[in-house]
PDB file of N, CA and C in Angstrom:
ATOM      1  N   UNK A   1       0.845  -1.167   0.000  1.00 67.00           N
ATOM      2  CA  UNK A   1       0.000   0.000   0.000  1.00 67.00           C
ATOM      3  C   UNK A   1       0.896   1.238   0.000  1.00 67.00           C
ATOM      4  N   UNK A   2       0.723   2.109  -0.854  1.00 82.00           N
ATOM      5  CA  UNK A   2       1.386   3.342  -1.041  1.00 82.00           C
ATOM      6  C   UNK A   2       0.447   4.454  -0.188  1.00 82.00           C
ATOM      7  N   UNK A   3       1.328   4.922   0.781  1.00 87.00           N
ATOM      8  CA  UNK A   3       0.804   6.182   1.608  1.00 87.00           C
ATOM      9  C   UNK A   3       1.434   7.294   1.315  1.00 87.00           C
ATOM     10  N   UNK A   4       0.800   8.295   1.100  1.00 91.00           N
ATOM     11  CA  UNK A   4       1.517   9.607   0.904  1.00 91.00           C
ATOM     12  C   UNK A   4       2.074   9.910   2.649  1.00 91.00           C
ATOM     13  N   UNK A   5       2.879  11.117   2.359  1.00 91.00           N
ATOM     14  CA  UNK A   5       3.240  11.695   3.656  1.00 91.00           C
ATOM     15  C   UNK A   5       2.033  12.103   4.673  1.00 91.00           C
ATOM     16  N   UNK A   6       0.680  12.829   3.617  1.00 92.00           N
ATOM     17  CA  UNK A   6      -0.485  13.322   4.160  1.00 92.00           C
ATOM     18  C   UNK A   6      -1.073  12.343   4.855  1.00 92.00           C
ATOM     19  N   UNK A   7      -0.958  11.333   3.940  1.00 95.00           N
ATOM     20  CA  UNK A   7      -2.071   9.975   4.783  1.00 95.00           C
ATOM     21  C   UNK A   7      -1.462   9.496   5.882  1.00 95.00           C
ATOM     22  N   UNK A   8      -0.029   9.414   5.868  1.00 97.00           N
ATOM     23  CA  UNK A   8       0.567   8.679   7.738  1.00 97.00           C
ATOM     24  C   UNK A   8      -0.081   9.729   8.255  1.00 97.00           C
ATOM     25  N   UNK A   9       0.145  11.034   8.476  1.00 96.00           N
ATOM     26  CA  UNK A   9       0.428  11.684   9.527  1.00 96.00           C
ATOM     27  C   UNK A   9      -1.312  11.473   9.472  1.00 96.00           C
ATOM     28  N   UNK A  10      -2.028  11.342  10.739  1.00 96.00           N
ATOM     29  CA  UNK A  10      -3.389  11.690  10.437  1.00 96.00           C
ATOM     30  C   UNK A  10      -3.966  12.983  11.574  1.00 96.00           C
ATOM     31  N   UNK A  11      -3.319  13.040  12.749  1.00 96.00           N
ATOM     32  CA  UNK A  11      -3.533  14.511  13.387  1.00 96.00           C
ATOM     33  C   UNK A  11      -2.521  14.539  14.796  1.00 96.00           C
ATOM     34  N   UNK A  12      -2.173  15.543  14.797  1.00 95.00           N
ATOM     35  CA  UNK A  12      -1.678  15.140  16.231  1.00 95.00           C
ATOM     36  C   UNK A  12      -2.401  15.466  17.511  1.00 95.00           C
ATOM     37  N   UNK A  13      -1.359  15.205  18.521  1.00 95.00           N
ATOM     38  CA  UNK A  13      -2.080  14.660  20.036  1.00 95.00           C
ATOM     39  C   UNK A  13      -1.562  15.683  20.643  1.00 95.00           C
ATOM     40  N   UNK A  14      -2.336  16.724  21.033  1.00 94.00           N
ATOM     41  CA  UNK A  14      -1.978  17.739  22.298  1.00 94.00           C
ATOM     42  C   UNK A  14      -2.833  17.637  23.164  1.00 94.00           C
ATOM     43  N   UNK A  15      -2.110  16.873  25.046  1.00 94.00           N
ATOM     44  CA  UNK A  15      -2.916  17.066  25.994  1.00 94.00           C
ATOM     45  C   UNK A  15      -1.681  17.452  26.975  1.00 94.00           C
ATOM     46  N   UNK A  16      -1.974  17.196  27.773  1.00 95.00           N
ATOM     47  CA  UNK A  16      -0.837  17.918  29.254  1.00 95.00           C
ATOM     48  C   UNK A  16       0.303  17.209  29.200  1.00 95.00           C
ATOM     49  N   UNK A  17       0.387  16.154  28.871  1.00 96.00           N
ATOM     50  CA  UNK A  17       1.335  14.984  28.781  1.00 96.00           C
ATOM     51  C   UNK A  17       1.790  14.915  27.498  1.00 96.00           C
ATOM     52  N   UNK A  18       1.906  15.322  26.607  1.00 94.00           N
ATOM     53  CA  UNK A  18       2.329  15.516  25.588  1.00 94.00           C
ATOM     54  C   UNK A  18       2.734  16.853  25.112  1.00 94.00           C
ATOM     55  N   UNK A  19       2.418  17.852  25.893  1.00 93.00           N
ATOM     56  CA  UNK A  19       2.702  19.340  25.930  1.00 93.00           C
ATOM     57  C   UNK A  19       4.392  18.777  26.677  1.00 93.00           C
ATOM     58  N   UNK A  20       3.811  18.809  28.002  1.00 94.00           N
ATOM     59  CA  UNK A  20       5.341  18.717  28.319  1.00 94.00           C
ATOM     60  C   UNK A  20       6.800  18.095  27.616  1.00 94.00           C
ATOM     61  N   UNK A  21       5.943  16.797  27.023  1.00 94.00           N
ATOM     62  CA  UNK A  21       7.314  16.440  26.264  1.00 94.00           C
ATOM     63  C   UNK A  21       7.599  16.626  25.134  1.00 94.00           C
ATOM     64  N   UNK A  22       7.120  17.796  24.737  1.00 93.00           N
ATOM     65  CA  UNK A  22       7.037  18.243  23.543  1.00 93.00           C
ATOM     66  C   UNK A  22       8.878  19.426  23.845  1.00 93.00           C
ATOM     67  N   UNK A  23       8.809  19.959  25.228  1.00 91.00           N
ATOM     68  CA  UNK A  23      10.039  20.619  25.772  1.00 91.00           C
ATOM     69  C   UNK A  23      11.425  19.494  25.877  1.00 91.00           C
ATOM     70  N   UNK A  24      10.705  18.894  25.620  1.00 93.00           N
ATOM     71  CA  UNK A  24      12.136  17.507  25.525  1.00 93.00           C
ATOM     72  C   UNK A  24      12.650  16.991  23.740  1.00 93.00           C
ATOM     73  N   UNK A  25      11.595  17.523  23.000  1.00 94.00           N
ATOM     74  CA  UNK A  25      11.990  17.533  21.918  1.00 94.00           C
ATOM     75  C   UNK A  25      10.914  15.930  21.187  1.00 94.00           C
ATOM     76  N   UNK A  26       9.724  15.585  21.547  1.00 97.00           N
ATOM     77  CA  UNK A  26       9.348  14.397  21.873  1.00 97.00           C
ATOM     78  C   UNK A  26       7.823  14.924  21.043  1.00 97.00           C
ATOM     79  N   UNK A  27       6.999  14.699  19.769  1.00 97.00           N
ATOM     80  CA  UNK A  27       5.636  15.247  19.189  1.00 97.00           C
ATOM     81  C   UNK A  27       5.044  14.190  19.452  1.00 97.00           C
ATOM     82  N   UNK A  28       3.961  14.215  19.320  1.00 97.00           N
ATOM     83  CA  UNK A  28       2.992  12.581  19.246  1.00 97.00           C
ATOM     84  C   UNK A  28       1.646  13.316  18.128  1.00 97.00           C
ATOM     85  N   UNK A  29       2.025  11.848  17.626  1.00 97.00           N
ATOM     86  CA  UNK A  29       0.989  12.011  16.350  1.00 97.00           C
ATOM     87  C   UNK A  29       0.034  10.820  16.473  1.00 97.00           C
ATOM     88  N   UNK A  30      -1.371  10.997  15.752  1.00 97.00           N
ATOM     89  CA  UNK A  30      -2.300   9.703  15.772  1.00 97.00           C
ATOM     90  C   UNK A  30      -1.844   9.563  14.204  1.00 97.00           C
ATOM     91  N   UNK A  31      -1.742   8.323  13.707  1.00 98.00           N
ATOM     92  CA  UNK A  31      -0.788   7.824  12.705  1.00 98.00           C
ATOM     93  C   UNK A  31      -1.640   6.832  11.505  1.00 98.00           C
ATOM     94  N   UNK A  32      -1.765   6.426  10.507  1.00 97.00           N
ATOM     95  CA  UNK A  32      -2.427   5.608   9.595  1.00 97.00           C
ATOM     96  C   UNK A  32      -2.123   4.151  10.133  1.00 97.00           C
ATOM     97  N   UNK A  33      -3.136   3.186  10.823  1.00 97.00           N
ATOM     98  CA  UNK A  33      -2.453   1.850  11.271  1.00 97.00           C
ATOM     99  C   UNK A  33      -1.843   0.773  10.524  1.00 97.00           C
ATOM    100  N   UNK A  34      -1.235   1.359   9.268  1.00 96.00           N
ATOM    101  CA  UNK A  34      -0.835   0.272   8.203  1.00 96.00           C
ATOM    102  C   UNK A  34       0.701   0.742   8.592  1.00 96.00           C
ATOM    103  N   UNK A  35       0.865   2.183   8.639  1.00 96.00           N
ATOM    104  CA  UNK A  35       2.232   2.876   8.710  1.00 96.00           C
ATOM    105  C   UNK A  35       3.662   2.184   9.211  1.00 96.00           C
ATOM    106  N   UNK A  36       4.674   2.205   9.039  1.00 96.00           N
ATOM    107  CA  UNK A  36       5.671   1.804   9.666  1.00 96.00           C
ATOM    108  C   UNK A  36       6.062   2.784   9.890  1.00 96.00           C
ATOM    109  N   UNK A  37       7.383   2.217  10.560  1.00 97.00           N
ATOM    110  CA  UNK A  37       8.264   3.488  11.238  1.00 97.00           C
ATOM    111  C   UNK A  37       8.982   4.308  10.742  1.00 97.00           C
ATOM    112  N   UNK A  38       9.521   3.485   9.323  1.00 96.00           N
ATOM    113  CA  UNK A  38      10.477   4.568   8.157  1.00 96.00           C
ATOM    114  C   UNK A  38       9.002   5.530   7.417  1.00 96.00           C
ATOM    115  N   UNK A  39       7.838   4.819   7.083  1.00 96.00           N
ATOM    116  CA  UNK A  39       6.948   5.675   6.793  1.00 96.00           C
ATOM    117  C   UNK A  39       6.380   7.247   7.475  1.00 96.00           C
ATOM    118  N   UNK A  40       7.040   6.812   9.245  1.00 97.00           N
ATOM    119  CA  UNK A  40       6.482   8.146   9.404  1.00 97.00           C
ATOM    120  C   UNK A  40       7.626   8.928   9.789  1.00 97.00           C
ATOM    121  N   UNK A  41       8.502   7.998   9.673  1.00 97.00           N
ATOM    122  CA  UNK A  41      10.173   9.210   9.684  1.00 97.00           C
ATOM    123  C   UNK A  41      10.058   9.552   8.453  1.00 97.00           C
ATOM    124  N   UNK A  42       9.836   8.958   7.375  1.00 96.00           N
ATOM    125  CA  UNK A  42      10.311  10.046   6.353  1.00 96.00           C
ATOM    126  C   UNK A  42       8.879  10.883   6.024  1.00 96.00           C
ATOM    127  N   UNK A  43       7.293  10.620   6.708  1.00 97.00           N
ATOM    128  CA  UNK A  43       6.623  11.595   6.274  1.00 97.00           C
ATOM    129  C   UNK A  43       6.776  13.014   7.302  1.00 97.00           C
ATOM    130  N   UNK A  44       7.316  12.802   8.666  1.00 96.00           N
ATOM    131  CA  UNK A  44       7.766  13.831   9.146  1.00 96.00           C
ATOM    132  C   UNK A  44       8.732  14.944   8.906  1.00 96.00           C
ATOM    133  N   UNK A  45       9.873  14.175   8.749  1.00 96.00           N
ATOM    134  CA  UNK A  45      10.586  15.096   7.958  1.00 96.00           C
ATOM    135  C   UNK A  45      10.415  15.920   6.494  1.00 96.00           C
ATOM    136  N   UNK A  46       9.657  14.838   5.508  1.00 95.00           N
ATOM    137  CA  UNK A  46       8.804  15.451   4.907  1.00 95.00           C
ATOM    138  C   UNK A  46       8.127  16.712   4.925  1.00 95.00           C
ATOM    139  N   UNK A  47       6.843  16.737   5.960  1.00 95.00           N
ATOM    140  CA  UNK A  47       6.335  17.663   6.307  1.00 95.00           C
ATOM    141  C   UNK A  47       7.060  18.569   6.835  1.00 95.00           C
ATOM    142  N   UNK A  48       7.682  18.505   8.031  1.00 95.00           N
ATOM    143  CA  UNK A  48       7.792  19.737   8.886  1.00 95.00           C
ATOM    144  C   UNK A  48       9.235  20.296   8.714  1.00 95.00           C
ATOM    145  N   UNK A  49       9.978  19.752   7.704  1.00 94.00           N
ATOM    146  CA  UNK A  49      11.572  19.748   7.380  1.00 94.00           C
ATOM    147  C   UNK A  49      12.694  19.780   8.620  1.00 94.00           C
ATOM    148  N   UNK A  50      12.610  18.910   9.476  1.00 96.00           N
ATOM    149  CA  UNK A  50      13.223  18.567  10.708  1.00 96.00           C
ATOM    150  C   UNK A  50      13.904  16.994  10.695  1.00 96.00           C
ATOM    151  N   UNK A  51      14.762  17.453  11.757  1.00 97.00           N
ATOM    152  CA  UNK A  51      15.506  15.844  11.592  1.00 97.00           C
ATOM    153  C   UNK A  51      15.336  15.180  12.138  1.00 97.00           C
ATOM    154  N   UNK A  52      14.624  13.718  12.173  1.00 97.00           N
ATOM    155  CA  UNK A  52      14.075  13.115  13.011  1.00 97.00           C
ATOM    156  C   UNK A  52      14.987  11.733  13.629  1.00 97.00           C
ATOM    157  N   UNK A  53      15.265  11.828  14.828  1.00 97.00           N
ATOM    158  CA  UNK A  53      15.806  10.785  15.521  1.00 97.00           C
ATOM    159  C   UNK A  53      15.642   9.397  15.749  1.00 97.00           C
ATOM    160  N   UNK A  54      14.281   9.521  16.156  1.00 97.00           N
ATOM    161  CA  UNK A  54      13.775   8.147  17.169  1.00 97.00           C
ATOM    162  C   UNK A  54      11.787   8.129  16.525  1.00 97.00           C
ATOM    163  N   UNK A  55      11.853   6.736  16.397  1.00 98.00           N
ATOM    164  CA  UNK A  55      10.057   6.744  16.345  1.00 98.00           C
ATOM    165  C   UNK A  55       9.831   5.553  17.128  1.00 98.00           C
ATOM    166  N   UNK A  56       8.743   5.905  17.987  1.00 98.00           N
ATOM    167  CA  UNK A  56       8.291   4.612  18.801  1.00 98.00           C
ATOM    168  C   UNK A  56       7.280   4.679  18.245  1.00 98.00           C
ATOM    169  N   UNK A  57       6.234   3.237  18.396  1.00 98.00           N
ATOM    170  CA  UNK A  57       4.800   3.872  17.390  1.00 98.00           C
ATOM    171  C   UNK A  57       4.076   2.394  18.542  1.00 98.00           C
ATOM    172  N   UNK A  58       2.861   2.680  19.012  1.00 98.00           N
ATOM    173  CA  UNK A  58       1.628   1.780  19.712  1.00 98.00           C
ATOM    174  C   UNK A  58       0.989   1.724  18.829  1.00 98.00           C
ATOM    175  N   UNK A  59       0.064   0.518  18.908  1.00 98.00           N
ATOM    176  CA  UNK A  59      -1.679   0.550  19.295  1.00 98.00           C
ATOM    177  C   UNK A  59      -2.199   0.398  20.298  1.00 98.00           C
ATOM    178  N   UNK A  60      -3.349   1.346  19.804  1.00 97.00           N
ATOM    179  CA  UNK A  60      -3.915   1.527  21.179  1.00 97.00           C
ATOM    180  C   UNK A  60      -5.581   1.137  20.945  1.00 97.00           C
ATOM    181  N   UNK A  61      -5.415   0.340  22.014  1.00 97.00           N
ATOM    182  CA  UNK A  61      -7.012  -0.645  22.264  1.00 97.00           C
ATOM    183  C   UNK A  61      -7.934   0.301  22.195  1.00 97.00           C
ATOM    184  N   UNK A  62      -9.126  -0.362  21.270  1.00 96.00           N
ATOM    185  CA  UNK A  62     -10.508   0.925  21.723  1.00 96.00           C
ATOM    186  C   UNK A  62     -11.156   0.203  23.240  1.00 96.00           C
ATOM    187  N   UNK A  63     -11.742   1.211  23.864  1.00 97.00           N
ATOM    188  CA  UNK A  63     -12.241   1.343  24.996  1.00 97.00           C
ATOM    189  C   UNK A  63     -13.581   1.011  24.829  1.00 97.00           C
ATOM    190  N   UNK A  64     -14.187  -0.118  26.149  1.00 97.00           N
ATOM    191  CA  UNK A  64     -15.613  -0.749  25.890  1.00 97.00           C
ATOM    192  C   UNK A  64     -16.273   0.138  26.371  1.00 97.00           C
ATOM    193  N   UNK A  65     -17.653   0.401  25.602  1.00 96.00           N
ATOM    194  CA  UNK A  65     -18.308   1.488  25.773  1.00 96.00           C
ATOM    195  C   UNK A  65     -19.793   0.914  25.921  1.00 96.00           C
ATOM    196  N   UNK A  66     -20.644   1.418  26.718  1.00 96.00           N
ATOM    197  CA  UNK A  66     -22.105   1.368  26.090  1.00 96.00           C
ATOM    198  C   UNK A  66     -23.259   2.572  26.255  1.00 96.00           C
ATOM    199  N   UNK A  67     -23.957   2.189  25.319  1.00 95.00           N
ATOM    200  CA  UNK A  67     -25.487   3.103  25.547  1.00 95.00           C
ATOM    201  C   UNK A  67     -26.544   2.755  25.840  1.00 95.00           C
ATOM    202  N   UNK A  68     -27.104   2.833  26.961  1.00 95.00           N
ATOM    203  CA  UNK A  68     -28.145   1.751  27.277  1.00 95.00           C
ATOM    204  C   UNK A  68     -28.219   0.271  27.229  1.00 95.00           C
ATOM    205  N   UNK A  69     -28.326  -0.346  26.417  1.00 95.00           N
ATOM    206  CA  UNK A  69     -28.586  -2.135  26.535  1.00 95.00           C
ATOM    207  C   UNK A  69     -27.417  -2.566  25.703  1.00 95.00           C
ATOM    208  N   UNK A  70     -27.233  -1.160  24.642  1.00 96.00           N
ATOM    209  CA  UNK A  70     -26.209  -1.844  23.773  1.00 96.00           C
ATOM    210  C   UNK A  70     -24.175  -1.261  23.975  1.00 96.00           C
ATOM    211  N   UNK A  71     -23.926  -2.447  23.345  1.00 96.00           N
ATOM    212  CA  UNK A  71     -22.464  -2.711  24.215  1.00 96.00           C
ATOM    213  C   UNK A  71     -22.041  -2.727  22.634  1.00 96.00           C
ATOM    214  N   UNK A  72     -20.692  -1.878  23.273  1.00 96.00           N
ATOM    215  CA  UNK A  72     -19.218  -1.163  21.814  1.00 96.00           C
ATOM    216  C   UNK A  72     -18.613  -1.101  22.187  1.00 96.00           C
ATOM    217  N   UNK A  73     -17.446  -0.865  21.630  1.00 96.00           N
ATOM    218  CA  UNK A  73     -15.639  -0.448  21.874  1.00 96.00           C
ATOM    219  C   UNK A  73     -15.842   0.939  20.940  1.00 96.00           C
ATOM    220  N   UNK A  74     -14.896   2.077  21.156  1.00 96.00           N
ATOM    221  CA  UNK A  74     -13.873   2.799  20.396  1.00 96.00           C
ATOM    222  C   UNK A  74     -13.672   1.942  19.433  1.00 96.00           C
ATOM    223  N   UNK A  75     -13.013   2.771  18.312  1.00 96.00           N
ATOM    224  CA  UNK A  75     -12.211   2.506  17.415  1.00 96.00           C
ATOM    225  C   UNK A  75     -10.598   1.918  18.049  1.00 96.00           C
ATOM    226  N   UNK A  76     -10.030   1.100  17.629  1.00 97.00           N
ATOM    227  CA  UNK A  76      -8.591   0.956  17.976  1.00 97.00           C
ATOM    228  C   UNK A  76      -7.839   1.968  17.329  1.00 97.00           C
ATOM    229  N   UNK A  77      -6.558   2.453  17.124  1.00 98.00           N
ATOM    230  CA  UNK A  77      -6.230   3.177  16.567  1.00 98.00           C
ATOM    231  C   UNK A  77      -4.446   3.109  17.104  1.00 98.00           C
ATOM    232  N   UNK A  78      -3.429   3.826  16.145  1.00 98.00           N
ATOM    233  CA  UNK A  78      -2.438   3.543  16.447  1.00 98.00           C
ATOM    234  C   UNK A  78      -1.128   5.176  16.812  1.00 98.00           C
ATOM    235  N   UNK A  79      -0.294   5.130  17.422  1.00 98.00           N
ATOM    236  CA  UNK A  79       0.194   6.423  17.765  1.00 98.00           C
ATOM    237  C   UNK A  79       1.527   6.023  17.902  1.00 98.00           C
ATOM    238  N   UNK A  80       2.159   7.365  17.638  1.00 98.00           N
ATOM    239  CA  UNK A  80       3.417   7.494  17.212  1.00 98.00           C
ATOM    240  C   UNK A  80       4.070   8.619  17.899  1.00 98.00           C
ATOM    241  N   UNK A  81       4.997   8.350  18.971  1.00 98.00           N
ATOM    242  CA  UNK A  81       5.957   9.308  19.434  1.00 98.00           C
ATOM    243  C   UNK A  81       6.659   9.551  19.019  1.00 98.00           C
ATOM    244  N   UNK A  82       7.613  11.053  18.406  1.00 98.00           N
ATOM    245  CA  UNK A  82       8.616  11.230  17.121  1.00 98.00           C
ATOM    246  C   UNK A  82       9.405  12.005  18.078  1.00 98.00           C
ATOM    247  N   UNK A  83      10.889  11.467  17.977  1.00 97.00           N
ATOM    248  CA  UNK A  83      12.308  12.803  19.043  1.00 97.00           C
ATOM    249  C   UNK A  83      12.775  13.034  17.372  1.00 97.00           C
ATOM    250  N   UNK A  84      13.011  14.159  18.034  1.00 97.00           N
ATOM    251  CA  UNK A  84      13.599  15.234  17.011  1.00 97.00           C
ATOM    252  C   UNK A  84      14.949  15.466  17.703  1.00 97.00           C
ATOM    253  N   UNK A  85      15.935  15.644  16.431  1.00 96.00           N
ATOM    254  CA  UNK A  85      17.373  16.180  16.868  1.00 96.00           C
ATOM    255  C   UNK A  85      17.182  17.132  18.138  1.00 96.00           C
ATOM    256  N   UNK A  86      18.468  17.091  18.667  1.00 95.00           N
ATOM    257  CA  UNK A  86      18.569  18.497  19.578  1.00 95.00           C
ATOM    258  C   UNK A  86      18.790  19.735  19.006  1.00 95.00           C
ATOM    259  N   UNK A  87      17.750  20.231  19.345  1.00 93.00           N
ATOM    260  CA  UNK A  87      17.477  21.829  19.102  1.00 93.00           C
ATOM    261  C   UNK A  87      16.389  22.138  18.144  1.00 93.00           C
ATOM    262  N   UNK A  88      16.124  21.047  17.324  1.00 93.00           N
ATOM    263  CA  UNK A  88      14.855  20.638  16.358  1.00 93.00           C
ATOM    264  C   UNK A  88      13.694  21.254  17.019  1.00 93.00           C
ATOM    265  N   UNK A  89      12.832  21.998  16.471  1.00 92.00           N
ATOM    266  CA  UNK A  89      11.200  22.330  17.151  1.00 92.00           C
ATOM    267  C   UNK A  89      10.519  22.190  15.594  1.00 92.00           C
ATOM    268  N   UNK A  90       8.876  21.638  15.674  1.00 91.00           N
ATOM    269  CA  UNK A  90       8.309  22.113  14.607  1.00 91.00           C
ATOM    270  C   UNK A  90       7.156  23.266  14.992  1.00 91.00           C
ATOM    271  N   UNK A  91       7.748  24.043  14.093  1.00 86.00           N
ATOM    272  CA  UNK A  91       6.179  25.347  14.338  1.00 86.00           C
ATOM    273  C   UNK A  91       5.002  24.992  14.386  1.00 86.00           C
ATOM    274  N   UNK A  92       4.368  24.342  14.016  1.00 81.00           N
ATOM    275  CA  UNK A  92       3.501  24.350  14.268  1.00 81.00           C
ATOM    276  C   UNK A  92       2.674  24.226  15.754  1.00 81.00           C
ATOM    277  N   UNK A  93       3.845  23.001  16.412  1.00 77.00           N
ATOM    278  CA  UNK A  93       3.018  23.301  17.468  1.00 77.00           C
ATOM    279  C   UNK A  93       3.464  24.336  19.082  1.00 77.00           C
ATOM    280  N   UNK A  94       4.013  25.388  18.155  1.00 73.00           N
ATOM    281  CA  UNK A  94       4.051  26.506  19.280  1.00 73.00           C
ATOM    282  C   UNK A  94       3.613  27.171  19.532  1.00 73.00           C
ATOM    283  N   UNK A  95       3.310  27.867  21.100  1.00 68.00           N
ATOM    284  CA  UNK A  95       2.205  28.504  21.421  1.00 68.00           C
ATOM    285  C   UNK A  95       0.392  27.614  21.568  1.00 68.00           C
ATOM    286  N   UNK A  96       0.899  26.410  21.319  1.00 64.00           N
ATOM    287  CA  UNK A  96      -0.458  25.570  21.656  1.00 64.00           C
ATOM    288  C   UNK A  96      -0.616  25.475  22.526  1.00 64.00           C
TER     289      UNK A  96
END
């Protein structure tokens, strides 16, 4: 399967815990679950023209859910922590 750069990256993850290690040089992205790891090193650098170090990448279980009588999960879905060289930032997510 051929993924463009657009299709790995699919949005990223800003919450408190990912803010902070974002000061360590550390982004987290929600990722295409076919993706590998050279797929989203080279769609990162790609995109944001930065040098990318390290990719760790999960899945992550959907969560059992229900509504009244009837019983679901979440979607599963998969995520990707990206270190960037030292001194590396991408603009975009500054000031978030």
């Amino acid at each position: 399967m051929n993924l463009t750069a657009r299709d790995v990256i699919i949005a990223p993850i800003v919450t408190e815990k990912t803010n902070e290690a974002m000061g360590r040089g550390a982004y987290t992205f929600r990722v295409h679950p076919d993706a590998t790891k050279a797929d989203i090193h080279n769609a990162i650098e790609g995109i944001f023209s930065v040098r990318v170090v390290k990719v760790n990448t999960m899945n992550v279980t959907g969560k059992p859910r229900r509504l009244g009588l009837r019983k679901g999960r979440t979607r599963h879905w998969k995520k990707a922590i990206v270190t960037l060289a030292p001194g590396q930032k991408i603009a975009f997510f500054e000031g978030v």
